[in-house]
Amino acid sequence: MPKITNFKCYLLLFLLSAVLSGAAFAQNPLVRDQFTADPSAMVVGDRVYVYPSHDIYCAENNGRENWFCMQDYHVFSSENLTEWTDHGTILHQEDVPWGNSTANSMWAPDCIERNGKYYFYFPDHGKETSVNGKGFTIGVAVADHPEGPFVPEPQPIKGVKGIDPNVFIDDDGQAYLYWSQEHIYGAKLKENMLELAGDPVILKELPQEGLKEGPYMFEKDGAYYLTYPHVANKTERLEYAVGKSPLGPFDFNGVIMDESPTGCWTNHHSIIQFKGQHYLFYHHNDYSPGFDKNRSIRADSLFFEDDGSIRKVDPTLRGIGVTQMTDHIQMDRYSALSKEGASIAFLDNKKPFKGWMVELENGAWVKYNRISFHQKPQTVSIRIMASKAGTLALYSGNERGPLLAKVRVSGGDHWEIIQKVITDSISGIHDIVLVNENGGKVAVDWVKFE
Ligand code: FUB
C-alpha cells in the first residue's frame, strides 16, 4: 500500500473541503462553474463577500428570446481574493412573498450591514405586473450573517420603481438608497433600512444622452463618488461623477472602465477598499462570448490619482490576489503575453467552463505574476500539448531568469503532464515566465509547483 505522507493528507483534506464548500480558484473570471453578473462586493471583517446576479440560459424567457434570465442569488466570499467560496442560494424568486415567482427577473442586487443585520436589496417584478414591462420594484431580505439565511420582507419598498439598488451609509449614520429607471434616483432611508425617509430625487447632473443604470456610491476623503454604467457610444462603460453630499449635486469626472473588449453590452460594478487596496468588481461575458446575457464577474485593482480622480482600469485576465504555488496556475490568465505568437483559446469550445489554454508559437512567452512560494518547491508540473518535440524554459522574474526548469515536450498533439526538478531555489512572492524556446506550437493549460 502506498505510504500517505502528512503533506499528502493535508492536501487531500484541503481539496476535499474545497470541493465540499464549493471553493473556486480565482483570477478572472472569479466564478468558474456558473454565470454571474452585477457583482456587489462588501467587506466584513477579514473577508470580502460578493453578491452577484445569477444568469442562466432560458431559450425563451417569458416570451422574450435571448433575454436575461435570473431566478436566484448566490453569495461568494474570500479572505485572500484568490479562493472564493460559494455559500449557495441565498434567495430564490419563489421565496419572495410579493414577487412574481416565474418572472426570472432577479436582477442586480446589493447588500449592506447595519447594527449587526445584513440587508439584501434586490429587484423583482410584483405578482401583478407584466414581466416584460417596467414593473420592477425593489425588495429587501434581512439576515443575521452575510451568507444568510435571508428572510424577505412581506412587501417591497414603498415609493420605489426600478432596478439596480445600491445602499450607502454616510459617516453620520444616514442611509441612502440609489436605483435606476431611465434616470438614476436617490433617496434617504429610514433607520430601519426598509422604508424611504423622503421623496426620491433624480440625480440629474449626469450625462443626459444614453442609458445610465447600476449606480454605486462610495465616499473617500470627504468626496462622494457616484459611479454608474452609461452608454456613451455603443455599449455600457463605467463612469463617475463627484459631489460634496450623497445626493449631489455631482460633476461628471471621467471614465472608470471603457466599453467591454469582449462585446458585452452591459457592465455593472462595485468598488471596495480591502486591506489598504481599492478593487473594482465588474463583469464581462468570458464564458459566453456569443451571448452577452450570460456573464461572468471579475475584479481588478483600482487606483486614485493625488487629486482624487480615478485612474482608468484596464480589464485583465490575471485579476487580483496572490496565487499559491501548489494551485493549478492558469497561465492563460496571464499578467503579460508576448506581442507575437501567443493567443488564448477555450480548452473545449463546447464546454467553456473547462477553462482556457495559452497557445505559444516558437519564441513566444507568457508571464503570470504574484505567486506565493510558501515552501521551497522541488518540482514543477506543466500540463501541455505540443505539435512536435521541443523545449520550453521556465524562469522566475522575467524571461532572462533565473531559470527554474527546462521542460522537454515530446509532441504528438496530446495533453501530457510533465514534471521536472527545479534547478534554482525560490521562496517568497515571484512572477514566472514560460518561453517556448524551440519546436512547434504548444498549448499550456496550467503550471504547478510541489
Ligand atoms: O443584470 C441585469 C441588468 O443588466 C442589470 O440590472 C443591469 O445593471 C445590467 O447589468
Short mmCIF file of C-alpha atoms and ligand atoms in Angstrom, two decimals:
data_model
loop_
_atom_site.label_atom_id
_atom_site.label_comp_id
_atom_site.label_asym_id
_atom_site.label_seq_id
_atom_site.Cartn_x
_atom_site.Cartn_y
_atom_site.Cartn_z
CA MET A 1 0.00 0.00 0.00
CA PRO A 2 1.44 3.45 -0.90
CA LYS A 3 2.56 5.47 2.09
CA ILE A 4 0.42 8.62 2.66
CA THR A 5 2.62 11.43 3.98
CA ASN A 6 1.31 14.19 6.26
CA PHE A 7 1.64 16.64 3.40
CA LYS A 8 -0.47 14.44 1.08
CA CYS A 9 -3.02 14.07 3.88
CA TYR A 10 -3.31 17.84 4.27
CA LEU A 11 -3.55 18.26 0.52
CA LEU A 12 -6.35 15.68 0.32
CA LEU A 13 -8.23 17.31 3.20
CA PHE A 14 -7.80 20.74 1.64
CA LEU A 15 -9.05 19.57 -1.76
CA LEU A 16 -11.97 17.73 -0.14
CA SER A 17 -13.00 20.77 1.90
CA ALA A 18 -12.64 22.95 -1.20
CA VAL A 19 -14.97 20.66 -3.13
CA LEU A 20 -17.49 20.41 -0.28
CA SER A 21 -17.63 24.15 0.38
CA GLY A 22 -17.78 24.99 -3.32
CA ALA A 23 -14.45 26.81 -3.45
CA ALA A 24 -13.42 28.38 -6.72
CA PHE A 25 -9.88 29.42 -7.56
CA ALA A 26 -9.62 32.97 -8.70
CA GLN A 27 -8.13 35.01 -11.50
CA ASN A 28 -10.69 36.44 -13.91
CA PRO A 29 -13.46 35.49 -14.09
CA LEU A 30 -13.82 34.92 -10.35
CA VAL A 31 -16.51 32.24 -10.50
CA ARG A 32 -15.76 29.31 -12.77
CA ASP A 33 -18.71 26.97 -12.66
CA GLN A 34 -21.74 29.19 -13.31
CA PHE A 35 -22.65 32.53 -14.88
CA THR A 36 -22.54 35.54 -12.57
CA ALA A 37 -23.08 39.26 -13.19
CA ASP A 38 -23.55 42.64 -11.48
CA PRO A 39 -21.15 41.96 -8.58
CA SER A 40 -21.82 43.90 -5.40
CA ALA A 41 -18.81 43.48 -3.11
CA MET A 42 -18.85 44.15 0.63
CA VAL A 43 -16.08 43.89 3.23
CA VAL A 44 -16.99 42.16 6.51
CA GLY A 45 -14.01 41.98 8.86
CA ASP A 46 -11.29 39.98 7.14
CA ARG A 47 -13.48 38.68 4.32
CA VAL A 48 -14.89 40.05 1.10
CA TYR A 49 -18.44 38.98 0.22
CA VAL A 50 -19.71 39.31 -3.33
CA TYR A 51 -23.42 39.31 -4.18
CA PRO A 52 -23.83 38.89 -7.93
CA SER A 53 -26.82 38.24 -10.15
CA HIS A 54 -27.01 34.64 -11.30
CA ASP A 55 -27.51 34.44 -15.07
CA ILE A 56 -28.81 31.22 -16.55
CA TYR A 57 -29.80 30.42 -20.12
CA CYS A 58 -33.52 30.27 -20.93
CA ALA A 59 -34.16 29.82 -24.65
CA GLU A 60 -37.38 31.78 -24.43
CA ASN A 61 -37.62 33.84 -21.29
CA ASN A 62 -41.24 34.80 -20.68
CA GLY A 63 -41.78 35.25 -24.38
CA ARG A 64 -38.64 37.29 -24.92
CA GLU A 65 -35.94 35.24 -26.60
CA ASN A 66 -32.29 35.67 -25.71
CA TRP A 67 -33.04 37.90 -22.75
CA PHE A 68 -31.79 37.99 -19.16
CA CYS A 69 -32.95 35.04 -17.10
CA MET A 70 -32.25 35.08 -13.36
CA GLN A 71 -34.11 33.06 -10.77
CA ASP A 72 -32.00 33.24 -7.61
CA TYR A 73 -28.93 34.69 -5.92
CA HIS A 74 -25.79 33.07 -4.53
CA VAL A 75 -23.20 34.78 -2.33
CA PHE A 76 -19.46 34.16 -2.61
CA SER A 77 -16.74 35.06 -0.12
CA SER A 78 -12.98 35.07 0.15
CA GLU A 79 -10.36 36.10 2.67
CA ASN A 80 -7.47 36.17 0.20
CA LEU A 81 -9.23 37.31 -3.02
CA THR A 82 -7.97 34.12 -4.61
CA GLU A 83 -10.11 31.29 -3.30
CA TRP A 84 -13.83 32.07 -3.43
CA THR A 85 -16.37 30.01 -1.54
CA ASP A 86 -19.85 29.66 -2.98
CA HIS A 87 -22.25 29.77 0.00
CA GLY A 88 -25.10 28.58 -2.20
CA THR A 89 -28.52 30.08 -2.89
CA ILE A 90 -29.49 32.90 -0.54
CA LEU A 91 -32.78 33.88 -2.15
CA HIS A 92 -34.97 32.35 -4.85
CA GLN A 93 -37.76 34.08 -6.78
CA GLU A 94 -40.23 31.55 -5.34
CA ASP A 95 -39.40 32.78 -1.81
CA VAL A 96 -40.37 36.43 -2.36
CA PRO A 97 -43.86 36.88 -0.85
CA TRP A 98 -44.75 39.85 -3.07
CA GLY A 99 -42.83 38.71 -6.17
CA ASN A 100 -43.85 37.04 -9.38
CA SER A 101 -42.39 33.57 -8.83
CA THR A 102 -41.86 32.92 -12.54
CA ALA A 103 -40.60 36.34 -13.67
CA ASN A 104 -36.91 35.28 -13.93
CA SER A 105 -36.10 38.88 -13.05
CA MET A 106 -33.80 38.70 -10.03
CA TRP A 107 -31.57 41.43 -11.49
CA ALA A 108 -28.61 43.25 -9.91
CA PRO A 109 -28.68 43.22 -6.07
CA ASP A 110 -26.78 44.92 -3.24
CA CYS A 111 -26.12 44.14 0.41
CA ILE A 112 -25.09 46.24 3.40
CA GLU A 113 -24.59 45.71 7.12
CA ARG A 114 -26.23 47.86 9.80
CA ASN A 115 -26.17 47.17 13.55
CA GLY A 116 -25.26 43.51 13.02
CA LYS A 117 -28.02 42.84 10.47
CA TYR A 118 -27.43 42.31 6.75
CA TYR A 119 -29.88 43.99 4.38
CA PHE A 120 -30.05 42.47 0.91
CA TYR A 121 -31.75 44.68 -1.73
CA PHE A 122 -32.98 43.08 -4.93
CA PRO A 123 -35.21 43.99 -7.86
CA ASP A 124 -38.12 41.80 -8.87
CA HIS A 125 -41.47 42.01 -10.58
CA GLY A 126 -44.54 42.14 -8.37
CA LYS A 127 -47.24 39.49 -8.77
CA GLU A 128 -49.48 41.87 -10.69
CA THR A 129 -47.00 43.39 -13.13
CA SER A 130 -46.21 42.33 -16.66
CA VAL A 131 -42.78 40.71 -16.59
CA ASN A 132 -41.70 42.44 -19.75
CA GLY A 133 -43.00 45.86 -18.79
CA LYS A 134 -41.47 48.44 -16.49
CA GLY A 135 -42.89 46.64 -13.50
CA PHE A 136 -39.70 46.33 -11.48
CA THR A 137 -39.66 47.31 -7.86
CA ILE A 138 -37.14 46.69 -5.09
CA GLY A 139 -37.41 44.46 -2.07
CA VAL A 140 -35.29 43.76 0.99
CA ALA A 141 -34.33 40.47 2.66
CA VAL A 142 -32.69 40.52 6.09
CA ALA A 143 -30.15 38.17 7.69
CA ASP A 144 -28.01 37.89 10.82
CA HIS A 145 -25.00 36.77 8.78
CA PRO A 146 -23.60 37.91 5.43
CA GLU A 147 -24.12 34.44 3.97
CA GLY A 148 -27.72 34.31 5.17
CA PRO A 149 -30.25 32.84 5.63
CA PHE A 150 -32.02 35.93 4.24
CA VAL A 151 -35.70 36.43 5.03
CA PRO A 152 -37.56 38.60 2.52
CA GLU A 153 -39.84 41.36 3.82
CA PRO A 154 -43.56 40.86 3.07
CA GLN A 155 -43.72 43.93 0.81
CA PRO A 156 -41.29 45.78 -1.48
CA ILE A 157 -40.05 49.26 -0.54
CA LYS A 158 -42.90 51.75 -0.99
CA GLY A 159 -42.28 54.56 -3.46
CA VAL A 160 -39.56 52.81 -5.47
CA LYS A 161 -39.90 51.70 -9.08
CA GLY A 162 -36.84 50.48 -10.90
CA ILE A 163 -33.78 48.25 -10.83
CA ASP A 164 -30.17 48.14 -9.63
CA PRO A 165 -30.48 49.07 -5.94
CA ASN A 166 -27.41 50.35 -4.13
CA VAL A 167 -27.28 51.38 -0.47
CA PHE A 168 -24.74 53.68 1.11
CA ILE A 169 -24.46 54.69 4.80
CA ASP A 170 -22.78 58.03 5.43
CA ASP A 171 -20.50 58.75 8.40
CA ASP A 172 -23.39 60.46 10.24
CA GLY A 173 -25.40 57.19 10.07
CA GLN A 174 -27.83 58.38 7.40
CA ALA A 175 -28.51 55.63 4.85
CA TYR A 176 -29.32 56.31 1.19
CA LEU A 177 -30.89 54.09 -1.46
CA TYR A 178 -29.96 54.60 -5.10
CA TRP A 179 -31.57 52.87 -8.08
CA SER A 180 -32.22 53.35 -11.76
CA GLN A 181 -35.17 53.62 -14.10
CA GLU A 182 -34.28 55.76 -17.12
CA HIS A 183 -32.64 58.15 -14.64
CA ILE A 184 -30.62 57.47 -11.54
CA TYR A 185 -32.58 58.15 -8.36
CA GLY A 186 -31.51 58.65 -4.76
CA ALA A 187 -33.47 58.84 -1.52
CA LYS A 188 -32.82 58.77 2.22
CA LEU A 189 -33.69 55.55 4.00
CA LYS A 190 -35.17 55.34 7.48
CA GLU A 191 -33.09 53.87 10.31
CA ASN A 192 -34.93 50.56 9.78
CA MET A 193 -33.38 50.32 6.27
CA LEU A 194 -36.75 49.16 4.93
CA GLU A 195 -38.57 52.40 4.11
CA LEU A 196 -37.78 55.65 2.32
CA ALA A 197 -37.37 58.61 4.66
CA GLY A 198 -38.08 61.21 1.99
CA ASP A 199 -39.08 61.69 -1.63
CA PRO A 200 -36.71 60.28 -4.24
CA VAL A 201 -34.73 62.79 -6.27
CA ILE A 202 -33.38 62.39 -9.80
CA LEU A 203 -29.59 62.79 -9.82
CA LYS A 204 -29.75 64.88 -12.90
CA GLU A 205 -26.29 66.35 -13.40
CA LEU A 206 -25.20 63.13 -15.13
CA PRO A 207 -24.88 62.81 -18.94
CA GLN A 208 -28.34 63.27 -20.48
CA GLU A 209 -27.90 61.14 -23.61
CA GLY A 210 -27.65 57.34 -23.40
CA LEU A 211 -28.85 54.82 -20.84
CA LYS A 212 -27.48 55.14 -17.30
CA GLU A 213 -28.06 52.45 -14.69
CA GLY A 214 -26.32 50.44 -11.96
CA PRO A 215 -25.46 53.28 -9.52
CA TYR A 216 -22.79 52.59 -6.93
CA MET A 217 -21.95 55.25 -4.32
CA PHE A 218 -18.88 55.46 -2.11
CA GLU A 219 -17.14 58.18 -0.12
CA LYS A 220 -13.42 58.91 0.01
CA ASP A 221 -11.69 61.83 1.73
CA GLY A 222 -14.96 63.76 2.02
CA ALA A 223 -15.87 63.37 -1.68
CA TYR A 224 -18.95 61.37 -2.74
CA TYR A 225 -18.32 59.25 -5.82
CA LEU A 226 -21.44 58.37 -7.80
CA THR A 227 -20.33 55.66 -10.23
CA TYR A 228 -22.56 54.15 -12.92
CA PRO A 229 -22.57 52.31 -16.27
CA HIS A 230 -23.51 54.60 -19.18
CA VAL A 231 -23.99 54.04 -22.90
CA ALA A 232 -21.99 56.97 -24.26
CA ASN A 233 -21.34 55.23 -27.57
CA LYS A 234 -22.44 51.64 -28.35
CA THR A 235 -22.32 49.65 -25.11
CA GLU A 236 -22.00 50.43 -21.42
CA ARG A 237 -18.84 51.84 -19.96
CA LEU A 238 -18.24 52.72 -16.31
CA GLU A 239 -18.19 56.42 -15.46
CA TYR A 240 -18.26 58.52 -12.33
CA ALA A 241 -19.30 61.90 -11.00
CA VAL A 242 -18.21 63.52 -7.76
CA GLY A 243 -20.20 65.63 -5.30
CA LYS A 244 -19.97 67.12 -1.83
CA SER A 245 -23.02 65.32 -0.49
CA PRO A 246 -24.63 61.90 -1.07
CA LEU A 247 -27.49 63.35 -3.14
CA GLY A 248 -25.32 65.75 -5.11
CA PRO A 249 -25.09 67.96 -7.00
CA PHE A 250 -22.47 65.95 -8.88
CA ASP A 251 -19.90 66.85 -11.51
CA PHE A 252 -19.03 64.33 -14.19
CA ASN A 253 -15.41 63.32 -13.61
CA GLY A 254 -14.45 60.64 -16.12
CA VAL A 255 -14.43 57.02 -17.23
CA ILE A 256 -13.50 54.17 -14.89
CA MET A 257 -13.59 51.41 -17.50
CA ASP A 258 -14.05 51.58 -21.26
CA GLU A 259 -16.62 49.54 -23.18
CA SER A 260 -16.10 45.78 -22.93
CA PRO A 261 -13.46 44.45 -25.33
CA THR A 262 -15.38 41.15 -25.34
CA GLY A 263 -18.52 42.82 -26.68
CA CYS A 264 -20.62 42.50 -23.53
CA TRP A 265 -23.33 45.17 -23.81
CA THR A 266 -23.78 45.62 -20.07
CA ASN A 267 -21.29 46.31 -17.37
CA HIS A 268 -22.13 46.67 -13.68
CA HIS A 269 -19.73 47.19 -10.84
CA SER A 270 -18.91 47.92 -7.22
CA ILE A 271 -15.82 49.36 -5.54
CA ILE A 272 -14.35 48.37 -2.19
CA GLN A 273 -11.24 49.03 -0.15
CA PHE A 274 -9.76 45.87 1.37
CA LYS A 275 -6.52 45.77 3.37
CA GLY A 276 -5.46 49.15 2.01
CA GLN A 277 -6.14 48.49 -1.69
CA HIS A 278 -9.18 49.53 -3.73
CA TYR A 279 -10.75 46.97 -6.05
CA LEU A 280 -13.23 47.27 -8.89
CA PHE A 281 -15.64 44.35 -9.32
CA TYR A 282 -17.36 44.24 -12.73
CA HIS A 283 -18.44 41.76 -15.38
CA HIS A 284 -17.71 40.62 -18.93
CA ASN A 285 -19.09 37.62 -20.82
CA ASP A 286 -15.97 35.42 -20.66
CA TYR A 287 -17.72 32.04 -20.69
CA SER A 288 -20.32 33.09 -23.23
CA PRO A 289 -18.66 35.14 -25.97
CA GLY A 290 -21.63 34.63 -28.31
CA PHE A 291 -24.41 35.57 -25.87
CA ASP A 292 -23.86 38.53 -23.58
CA LYS A 293 -26.77 37.83 -21.21
CA ASN A 294 -24.68 35.03 -19.66
CA ARG A 295 -21.98 36.97 -17.90
CA SER A 296 -19.06 36.41 -15.54
CA ILE A 297 -17.83 38.53 -12.66
CA ARG A 298 -14.29 39.84 -12.47
CA ALA A 299 -12.15 42.07 -10.28
CA ASP A 300 -9.14 44.29 -10.84
CA SER A 301 -7.20 46.72 -8.68
CA LEU A 302 -8.28 50.36 -8.76
CA PHE A 303 -6.08 53.38 -8.05
CA PHE A 304 -6.70 57.04 -7.29
CA GLU A 305 -4.58 59.93 -8.53
CA ASP A 306 -3.36 62.52 -6.00
CA ASP A 307 -6.24 64.86 -6.92
CA GLY A 308 -8.80 62.16 -6.04
CA SER A 309 -9.65 61.23 -9.62
CA ILE A 310 -9.91 57.54 -10.50
CA ARG A 311 -7.25 56.08 -12.79
CA LYS A 312 -8.95 54.21 -15.64
CA VAL A 313 -8.93 50.44 -15.04
CA ASP A 314 -7.82 48.14 -17.86
CA PRO A 315 -9.61 44.81 -17.52
CA THR A 316 -7.14 41.96 -17.00
CA LEU A 317 -7.39 38.18 -17.02
CA ARG A 318 -4.92 37.89 -14.15
CA GLY A 319 -7.23 39.80 -11.83
CA ILE A 320 -6.37 40.17 -8.15
CA GLY A 321 -4.84 38.21 -5.28
CA VAL A 322 -1.76 36.08 -4.81
CA THR A 323 -1.81 32.55 -6.26
CA GLN A 324 -0.37 29.68 -4.22
CA MET A 325 2.44 27.74 -5.91
CA THR A 326 0.58 24.46 -5.25
CA ASP A 327 -2.57 25.64 -7.10
CA HIS A 328 -3.05 24.97 -10.77
CA ILE A 329 -1.59 28.24 -12.02
CA GLN A 330 -3.66 29.01 -15.09
CA MET A 331 -1.11 30.56 -17.44
CA ASP A 332 -3.95 31.60 -19.77
CA ARG A 333 -4.91 34.13 -17.06
CA TYR A 334 -1.59 35.82 -17.77
CA SER A 335 -0.26 39.13 -16.49
CA ALA A 336 1.75 39.68 -19.69
CA LEU A 337 1.97 37.96 -23.06
CA SER A 338 4.46 38.30 -25.91
CA LYS A 339 3.10 40.60 -28.62
CA GLU A 340 3.55 37.98 -31.31
CA GLY A 341 2.81 34.27 -31.44
CA ALA A 342 0.69 34.00 -28.28
CA SER A 343 -3.07 33.58 -28.01
CA ILE A 344 -5.80 32.31 -25.66
CA ALA A 345 -8.45 29.72 -26.55
CA PHE A 346 -11.05 27.59 -24.77
CA LEU A 347 -9.86 24.06 -23.92
CA ASP A 348 -13.14 22.82 -25.35
CA ASN A 349 -15.32 25.24 -27.30
CA LYS A 350 -18.39 23.17 -26.45
CA LYS A 351 -17.66 23.19 -22.70
CA PRO A 352 -16.46 26.71 -21.78
CA PHE A 353 -16.44 26.02 -18.03
CA LYS A 354 -13.49 23.66 -18.62
CA GLY A 355 -11.48 26.89 -18.99
CA TRP A 356 -8.79 28.12 -21.32
CA MET A 357 -5.26 27.42 -22.55
CA VAL A 358 -2.50 29.68 -23.82
CA GLU A 359 -1.05 28.80 -27.21
CA LEU A 360 2.57 29.75 -27.84
CA GLU A 361 4.35 29.70 -31.18
CA ASN A 362 8.09 29.17 -31.22
CA GLY A 363 9.72 32.11 -29.40
CA ALA A 364 6.52 33.33 -27.73
CA TRP A 365 6.15 33.65 -23.94
CA VAL A 366 3.57 34.06 -21.20
CA LYS A 367 4.05 35.65 -17.78
CA TYR A 368 2.00 35.09 -14.60
CA ASN A 369 2.62 37.36 -11.64
CA ARG A 370 2.26 37.19 -7.85
CA ILE A 371 2.78 33.51 -6.99
CA SER A 372 3.46 32.68 -3.36
CA PHE A 373 6.27 30.16 -2.94
CA HIS A 374 5.40 29.50 0.69
CA GLN A 375 7.70 26.47 0.73
CA LYS A 376 10.74 25.86 -1.43
CA PRO A 377 9.42 23.84 -4.39
CA GLN A 378 11.29 20.75 -5.52
CA THR A 379 9.44 20.14 -8.78
CA VAL A 380 7.25 21.86 -11.33
CA SER A 381 4.49 20.11 -13.30
CA ILE A 382 3.13 21.52 -16.55
CA ARG A 383 0.01 20.35 -18.40
CA ILE A 384 0.94 20.82 -22.01
CA MET A 385 0.20 19.73 -25.56
CA ALA A 386 2.76 20.20 -28.33
CA SER A 387 2.55 19.77 -32.07
CA LYS A 388 6.13 18.48 -32.23
CA ALA A 389 9.05 17.83 -29.89
CA GLY A 390 10.70 20.88 -28.38
CA THR A 391 11.83 22.64 -25.22
CA LEU A 392 10.24 25.26 -23.02
CA ALA A 393 12.10 27.29 -20.42
CA LEU A 394 10.51 28.34 -17.15
CA TYR A 395 12.00 31.39 -15.46
CA SER A 396 11.18 33.31 -12.33
CA GLY A 397 11.04 37.10 -12.58
CA ASN A 398 11.37 37.64 -16.32
CA GLU A 399 12.46 35.82 -19.45
CA ARG A 400 16.11 36.34 -18.60
CA GLY A 401 15.95 34.28 -15.48
CA PRO A 402 16.77 32.86 -13.05
CA LEU A 403 15.98 29.61 -14.83
CA LEU A 404 13.73 27.27 -12.87
CA ALA A 405 13.44 24.36 -15.32
CA LYS A 406 13.88 23.29 -18.93
CA VAL A 407 10.89 21.23 -19.99
CA ARG A 408 11.20 18.84 -22.90
CA VAL A 409 7.93 18.02 -24.69
CA SER A 410 7.57 15.01 -26.92
CA GLY A 411 4.97 16.37 -29.35
CA GLY A 412 2.15 14.40 -30.91
CA ASP A 413 -0.84 16.64 -30.17
CA HIS A 414 -1.97 15.03 -26.94
CA TRP A 415 -2.13 16.51 -23.43
CA GLU A 416 0.64 15.39 -21.09
CA ILE A 417 1.70 16.40 -17.59
CA ILE A 418 5.44 16.79 -17.44
CA GLN A 419 7.21 17.01 -14.10
CA LYS A 420 10.73 18.47 -13.78
CA VAL A 421 13.08 19.10 -10.88
CA ILE A 422 13.57 22.82 -10.11
CA THR A 423 17.13 23.93 -10.78
CA ASP A 424 17.08 27.13 -8.69
CA SER A 425 15.96 27.72 -5.12
CA ILE A 426 12.95 30.04 -4.85
CA SER A 427 10.83 31.39 -1.97
CA GLY A 428 8.62 34.41 -1.35
CA ILE A 429 6.33 36.03 -3.93
CA HIS A 430 7.52 35.88 -7.54
CA ASP A 431 6.39 36.07 -11.16
CA ILE A 432 7.07 33.22 -13.57
CA VAL A 433 7.61 33.29 -17.33
CA LEU A 434 7.26 30.35 -19.68
CA VAL A 435 9.07 30.64 -23.03
CA ASN A 436 8.60 28.33 -25.99
CA GLU A 437 12.26 28.08 -26.91
CA ASN A 438 12.19 25.82 -29.90
CA GLY A 439 9.93 23.41 -31.69
CA GLY A 440 6.38 23.93 -32.89
CA LYS A 441 3.27 25.43 -31.36
CA VAL A 442 2.47 24.40 -27.77
CA ALA A 443 -0.69 24.74 -25.73
CA VAL A 444 -0.27 25.18 -21.97
CA ASP A 445 -3.11 24.61 -19.52
CA TRP A 446 -1.51 25.05 -16.11
CA VAL A 447 1.71 25.02 -14.12
CA LYS A 448 2.00 23.78 -10.53
CA PHE A 449 4.83 23.53 -8.02
CA GLU A 450 5.41 20.94 -5.30
O1 FUB B 1 -28.32 42.03 -14.86
C1 FUB B 1 -29.45 42.63 -15.45
C2 FUB B 1 -29.16 44.05 -15.72
O2 FUB B 1 -28.08 44.18 -16.63
C3 FUB B 1 -28.71 44.84 -14.52
O3 FUB B 1 -29.72 45.13 -13.64
C4 FUB B 1 -28.09 45.98 -15.20
O4 FUB B 1 -27.34 46.80 -14.38
C5 FUB B 1 -27.28 45.27 -16.26
O5 FUB B 1 -26.08 44.78 -15.76
#
